[in-house]
């Protein structure tokens, strides 16, 4: 790169006065668009209905304050008013658990537990303590409320108002073993002195009496050094279940130094370990209250529990061992009558999910559904980290759940007695957030049925059938139904229209098509003055013949400079070639600025992205930087072949996973990319966290080949074009250490066409507008110089 910033070691590069002189034909400036919400406007979020459905509450900030406030839209007056503190304080939580007939709701808020009577709208505060109470649920056939406090389970009798402690988890007592000498001395003392024998007899009788009293108290349970969580009681109040977990070792966390601090001293932050730790051991237990006994839930009969992954065939001389594959256990999820309970179980290698029926009386299970993936289990409503979406049907003997059995996440029901499953939805689209209507006659859910990048809200008969589309505005539609489900609060956005709150009648109860009324207007005058582009969502063919979705921004012919920039979204499993307001809104605005200056911009939903089903999701298994990179290369070829872009004027950039792909592109496809800006990038997957990385690449010890072919640091010798690395120095997600290691590698390889800009007070997600401005000014300058020689 010409006229590079010089680095002696690693220094933060600040904006110089020359930046202001960079040619910019756009009416937008980088500084203004990097102000974020202060330039766009603060958008509404978290809609919540009042109990009576006459008021819609939501978070908003139309006054450009330091933080959002609670606003209320009153349906009768059509007025929006900022609420006072007392109103917000008293507002029930939008979440919670209902009793059988849904007349009562119990919830936790600010660490206390509340009971809401939905008939008379009376709220009863059950706890009011400095301690933290949570996880409330009904028990004893709806007559009591159970909740967790201090890692023990308590119940509150609705009728009597009395509170009872139900569990007593105690630490393990370490008793000192008496030596033979001490035992002899003890017995000799008792034989010699009458007073000692008398006192011992009294103490023994008192201890016997105490044992009788203790039999009336909760059974003392020793978890043997393990952590206890997920404590629940059965609907009949007879059984308590709890999950224990134990990590074989905490591992050595990475130290992240903070150099810019209030104290003036360097302060160290201890963060996560690296991928490959021994898996956490989980075990579910049942406490039989009446019989005062504890026993484990036995999972030895799970189908495929002894599975050995296929990738181990690549290591014939390396023994594979995973003695206990059981991962996190969600549940039990009880039906209304309390007759049945199911568990949702994942494996620690992320390749299996079981839904099983629990026999609470002896801790055995019956297999209901087994989901297996040679790559890893995930997808909408399926889980992967913990349990997925699951619940009971109104018949109280069938469960519903989601599965990628057909290649897309769809909705299924199963009778737990016959074990017969039925698909309620099907097709090349995905289902999101299903729920059963209050009258138990239909489903509500979101789906991308019309287009992968268009999410609409639907209704469907409870037994399956035709889908009724309830929202009509193209883009993203997040719907919250009113208490009577006759109205819909919709957070809607479009590609070039930020999120606003709308109100619409539910077509289920009236006309098939109704207009949505916009009730917030959030964007600033400065934002509205610019004609924001609506990029075309296109597809191009990859070399393996599949269609790849992308957003395409095309410049006007009079400014087109035949240069192009490819943007790579982060997270891997994320979607950005869609038709709603992007979470990458700063990048979206930056792309408008680039197009004003003659660049063509392509934003690709590469292999591994969300919204396209199982095969697309797992297309990066064991090789990140494989098809996800070749999709970028094929996208670049599409720009050259179809849009007249000069093959020597293509740049690439992105953050996090996008930064990783940028590095892989600069190292492994130097003939395609002339310049790249890698933001908060992963340079070596062996240095990233376990939960994310082990799903895709297994572990470095068991699958070293996957890490070797997926980590940029091993390919740094391939760098030919101009590389800009940008990283927050207090990033506790992708550690700054990762880029320090890569820089040392580049130094040893005698590469000189790279530079690094550091941000001392920024973590993974930048906060300060000055940092955003500096970052994107440098990126723009990189493309101007490297692609256009300016």
PDB file of C-alpha atoms in Angstrom, residues 136-271:
ATOM      1  CA  UNK A 136     -41.703 -18.723  39.863  1.00  0.00           C
ATOM      2  CA  UNK A 137     -44.165 -21.444  38.839  1.00  0.00           C
ATOM      3  CA  UNK A 138     -47.410 -22.956  40.130  1.00  0.00           C
ATOM      4  CA  UNK A 139     -47.585 -26.158  42.150  1.00  0.00           C
ATOM      5  CA  UNK A 140     -49.994 -28.188  44.303  1.00  0.00           C
ATOM      6  CA  UNK A 141     -52.615 -28.052  41.550  1.00  0.00           C
ATOM      7  CA  UNK A 142     -52.382 -24.272  41.300  1.00  0.00           C
ATOM      8  CA  UNK A 143     -52.877 -23.528  45.013  1.00  0.00           C
ATOM      9  CA  UNK A 144     -49.262 -22.560  45.648  1.00  0.00           C
ATOM     10  CA  UNK A 145     -46.471 -20.642  43.946  1.00  0.00           C
ATOM     11  CA  UNK A 146     -42.933 -22.051  44.013  1.00  0.00           C
ATOM     12  CA  UNK A 147     -39.850 -19.892  43.469  1.00  0.00           C
ATOM     13  CA  UNK A 148     -36.093 -20.027  43.919  1.00  0.00           C
ATOM     14  CA  UNK A 149     -34.241 -17.975  46.516  1.00  0.00           C
ATOM     15  CA  UNK A 150     -30.626 -18.431  47.520  1.00  0.00           C
ATOM     16  CA  UNK A 151     -30.434 -21.606  45.423  1.00  0.00           C
ATOM     17  CA  UNK A 152     -33.257 -23.253  47.364  1.00  0.00           C
ATOM     18  CA  UNK A 153     -36.897 -23.767  46.435  1.00  0.00           C
ATOM     19  CA  UNK A 154     -39.697 -22.148  48.437  1.00  0.00           C
ATOM     20  CA  UNK A 155     -43.471 -22.234  48.104  1.00  0.00           C
ATOM     21  CA  UNK A 156     -46.098 -19.635  48.966  1.00  0.00           C
ATOM     22  CA  UNK A 157     -49.633 -20.750  49.734  1.00  0.00           C
ATOM     23  CA  UNK A 158     -52.039 -18.521  47.786  1.00  0.00           C
ATOM     24  CA  UNK A 159     -54.910 -19.044  50.226  1.00  0.00           C
ATOM     25  CA  UNK A 160     -53.049 -18.919  53.540  1.00  0.00           C
ATOM     26  CA  UNK A 161     -50.184 -16.616  52.625  1.00  0.00           C
ATOM     27  CA  UNK A 162     -47.646 -18.891  54.328  1.00  0.00           C
ATOM     28  CA  UNK A 163     -44.160 -19.552  52.975  1.00  0.00           C
ATOM     29  CA  UNK A 164     -42.431 -22.936  53.211  1.00  0.00           C
ATOM     30  CA  UNK A 165     -38.858 -23.893  52.399  1.00  0.00           C
ATOM     31  CA  UNK A 166     -38.913 -27.005  50.211  1.00  0.00           C
ATOM     32  CA  UNK A 167     -35.237 -27.833  49.687  1.00  0.00           C
ATOM     33  CA  UNK A 168     -32.128 -27.584  51.791  1.00  0.00           C
ATOM     34  CA  UNK A 169     -28.959 -27.946  49.756  1.00  0.00           C
ATOM     35  CA  UNK A 170     -25.999 -28.111  52.105  1.00  0.00           C
ATOM     36  CA  UNK A 171     -22.251 -28.193  51.525  1.00  0.00           C
ATOM     37  CA  UNK A 172     -20.447 -31.454  52.051  1.00  0.00           C
ATOM     38  CA  UNK A 173     -19.167 -31.912  55.588  1.00  0.00           C
ATOM     39  CA  UNK A 174     -15.638 -33.123  55.927  1.00  0.00           C
ATOM     40  CA  UNK A 175     -15.318 -35.211  59.076  1.00  0.00           C
ATOM     41  CA  UNK A 176     -11.897 -35.752  60.520  1.00  0.00           C
ATOM     42  CA  UNK A 177     -10.974 -39.415  60.727  1.00  0.00           C
ATOM     43  CA  UNK A 178      -9.867 -40.482  64.204  1.00  0.00           C
ATOM     44  CA  UNK A 179      -6.565 -42.256  64.405  1.00  0.00           C
ATOM     45  CA  UNK A 180      -6.296 -45.557  66.270  1.00  0.00           C
ATOM     46  CA  UNK A 181      -4.565 -43.684  69.073  1.00  0.00           C
ATOM     47  CA  UNK A 182      -7.352 -41.056  69.339  1.00  0.00           C
ATOM     48  CA  UNK A 183     -10.047 -43.743  69.268  1.00  0.00           C
ATOM     49  CA  UNK A 184      -8.382 -45.607  72.139  1.00  0.00           C
ATOM     50  CA  UNK A 185      -8.050 -42.390  74.147  1.00  0.00           C
ATOM     51  CA  UNK A 186     -11.713 -41.484  73.576  1.00  0.00           C
ATOM     52  CA  UNK A 187     -12.967 -44.856  74.817  1.00  0.00           C
ATOM     53  CA  UNK A 188     -10.618 -44.783  77.805  1.00  0.00           C
ATOM     54  CA  UNK A 189     -11.940 -41.354  78.858  1.00  0.00           C
ATOM     55  CA  UNK A 190     -15.529 -42.592  78.803  1.00  0.00           C
ATOM     56  CA  UNK A 191     -14.569 -45.645  80.841  1.00  0.00           C
ATOM     57  CA  UNK A 192     -12.805 -43.571  83.491  1.00  0.00           C
ATOM     58  CA  UNK A 193     -15.262 -40.688  84.127  1.00  0.00           C
ATOM     59  CA  UNK A 194     -18.953 -41.023  85.020  1.00  0.00           C
ATOM     60  CA  UNK A 195     -19.675 -37.352  84.195  1.00  0.00           C
ATOM     61  CA  UNK A 196     -18.474 -37.800  80.614  1.00  0.00           C
ATOM     62  CA  UNK A 197     -20.639 -40.903  80.141  1.00  0.00           C
ATOM     63  CA  UNK A 198     -23.688 -39.085  81.540  1.00  0.00           C
ATOM     64  CA  UNK A 199     -23.207 -36.071  79.300  1.00  0.00           C
ATOM     65  CA  UNK A 200     -22.737 -38.285  76.248  1.00  0.00           C
ATOM     66  CA  UNK A 201     -26.003 -40.114  76.998  1.00  0.00           C
ATOM     67  CA  UNK A 202     -27.855 -36.770  77.271  1.00  0.00           C
ATOM     68  CA  UNK A 203     -26.352 -35.528  74.016  1.00  0.00           C
ATOM     69  CA  UNK A 204     -27.224 -38.776  72.233  1.00  0.00           C
ATOM     70  CA  UNK A 205     -30.875 -38.563  73.384  1.00  0.00           C
ATOM     71  CA  UNK A 206     -31.058 -34.893  72.305  1.00  0.00           C
ATOM     72  CA  UNK A 207     -29.614 -35.806  68.936  1.00  0.00           C
ATOM     73  CA  UNK A 208     -32.253 -38.510  68.471  1.00  0.00           C
ATOM     74  CA  UNK A 209     -34.974 -35.962  69.245  1.00  0.00           C
ATOM     75  CA  UNK A 210     -33.442 -33.501  66.768  1.00  0.00           C
ATOM     76  CA  UNK A 211     -33.530 -36.158  64.089  1.00  0.00           C
ATOM     77  CA  UNK A 212     -37.281 -36.518  64.641  1.00  0.00           C
ATOM     78  CA  UNK A 213     -37.682 -32.755  64.214  1.00  0.00           C
ATOM     79  CA  UNK A 214     -35.451 -32.780  61.143  1.00  0.00           C
ATOM     80  CA  UNK A 215     -37.730 -35.397  59.592  1.00  0.00           C
ATOM     81  CA  UNK A 216     -40.398 -32.703  59.448  1.00  0.00           C
ATOM     82  CA  UNK A 217     -38.036 -30.253  57.717  1.00  0.00           C
ATOM     83  CA  UNK A 218     -36.814 -30.429  54.121  1.00  0.00           C
ATOM     84  CA  UNK A 219     -34.372 -33.229  53.487  1.00  0.00           C
ATOM     85  CA  UNK A 220     -30.796 -31.995  53.618  1.00  0.00           C
ATOM     86  CA  UNK A 221     -29.276 -32.703  50.213  1.00  0.00           C
ATOM     87  CA  UNK A 222     -25.555 -32.687  49.611  1.00  0.00           C
ATOM     88  CA  UNK A 223     -24.800 -31.902  45.938  1.00  0.00           C
ATOM     89  CA  UNK A 224     -21.211 -33.084  46.537  1.00  0.00           C
ATOM     90  CA  UNK A 225     -19.497 -29.957  45.359  1.00  0.00           C
ATOM     91  CA  UNK A 226     -21.595 -29.566  42.230  1.00  0.00           C
ATOM     92  CA  UNK A 227     -23.547 -26.471  41.219  1.00  0.00           C
ATOM     93  CA  UNK A 228     -27.331 -26.755  41.564  1.00  0.00           C
ATOM     94  CA  UNK A 229     -29.719 -25.075  39.083  1.00  0.00           C
ATOM     95  CA  UNK A 230     -33.063 -25.463  37.320  1.00  0.00           C
ATOM     96  CA  UNK A 231     -34.937 -26.328  40.547  1.00  0.00           C
ATOM     97  CA  UNK A 232     -38.607 -27.145  39.871  1.00  0.00           C
ATOM     98  CA  UNK A 233     -41.513 -28.790  41.650  1.00  0.00           C
ATOM     99  CA  UNK A 234     -44.136 -30.999  40.020  1.00  0.00           C
ATOM    100  CA  UNK A 235     -47.690 -29.674  39.571  1.00  0.00           C
ATOM    101  CA  UNK A 236     -48.940 -31.987  42.337  1.00  0.00           C
ATOM    102  CA  UNK A 237     -46.252 -30.790  44.751  1.00  0.00           C
ATOM    103  CA  UNK A 238     -44.849 -34.289  45.343  1.00  0.00           C
ATOM    104  CA  UNK A 239     -41.537 -34.215  43.462  1.00  0.00           C
ATOM    105  CA  UNK A 240     -38.733 -31.691  43.071  1.00  0.00           C
ATOM    106  CA  UNK A 241     -36.208 -31.923  40.242  1.00  0.00           C
ATOM    107  CA  UNK A 242     -32.862 -30.198  40.098  1.00  0.00           C
ATOM    108  CA  UNK A 243     -29.882 -30.140  37.756  1.00  0.00           C
ATOM    109  CA  UNK A 244     -26.304 -30.455  38.958  1.00  0.00           C
ATOM    110  CA  UNK A 245     -23.281 -29.392  36.944  1.00  0.00           C
ATOM    111  CA  UNK A 246     -19.578 -29.702  37.434  1.00  0.00           C
ATOM    112  CA  UNK A 247     -16.766 -28.414  35.276  1.00  0.00           C
ATOM    113  CA  UNK A 248     -13.727 -30.699  35.456  1.00  0.00           C
ATOM    114  CA  UNK A 249     -11.560 -27.569  35.551  1.00  0.00           C
ATOM    115  CA  UNK A 250     -12.095 -23.853  35.285  1.00  0.00           C
ATOM    116  CA  UNK A 251      -9.245 -23.577  32.798  1.00  0.00           C
ATOM    117  CA  UNK A 252      -6.867 -20.672  32.483  1.00  0.00           C
ATOM    118  CA  UNK A 253      -8.719 -17.518  31.539  1.00  0.00           C
ATOM    119  CA  UNK A 254      -7.174 -14.903  29.298  1.00  0.00           C
ATOM    120  CA  UNK A 255      -6.121 -11.634  30.919  1.00  0.00           C
ATOM    121  CA  UNK A 256      -7.327  -8.518  29.073  1.00  0.00           C
ATOM    122  CA  UNK A 257      -5.417  -5.428  30.289  1.00  0.00           C
ATOM    123  CA  UNK A 258      -7.226  -2.070  30.407  1.00  0.00           C
ATOM    124  CA  UNK A 259      -4.731   0.706  29.719  1.00  0.00           C
ATOM    125  CA  UNK A 260      -7.037   3.737  29.816  1.00  0.00           C
ATOM    126  CA  UNK A 261      -8.592   3.699  33.293  1.00  0.00           C
ATOM    127  CA  UNK A 262      -9.945   6.129  35.876  1.00  0.00           C
ATOM    128  CA  UNK A 263      -7.250   5.066  38.335  1.00  0.00           C
ATOM    129  CA  UNK A 264      -4.422   5.754  35.913  1.00  0.00           C
ATOM    130  CA  UNK A 265      -3.066   2.255  36.530  1.00  0.00           C
ATOM    131  CA  UNK A 266      -3.284  -0.706  34.186  1.00  0.00           C
ATOM    132  CA  UNK A 267      -6.164  -2.889  35.364  1.00  0.00           C
ATOM    133  CA  UNK A 268      -6.485  -6.545  34.401  1.00  0.00           C
ATOM    134  CA  UNK A 269      -9.753  -8.245  33.463  1.00  0.00           C
ATOM    135  CA  UNK A 270      -9.899 -12.037  33.578  1.00  0.00           C
ATOM    136  CA  UNK A 271     -12.001 -13.376  30.713  1.00  0.00           C
TER     137      UNK A 271
END
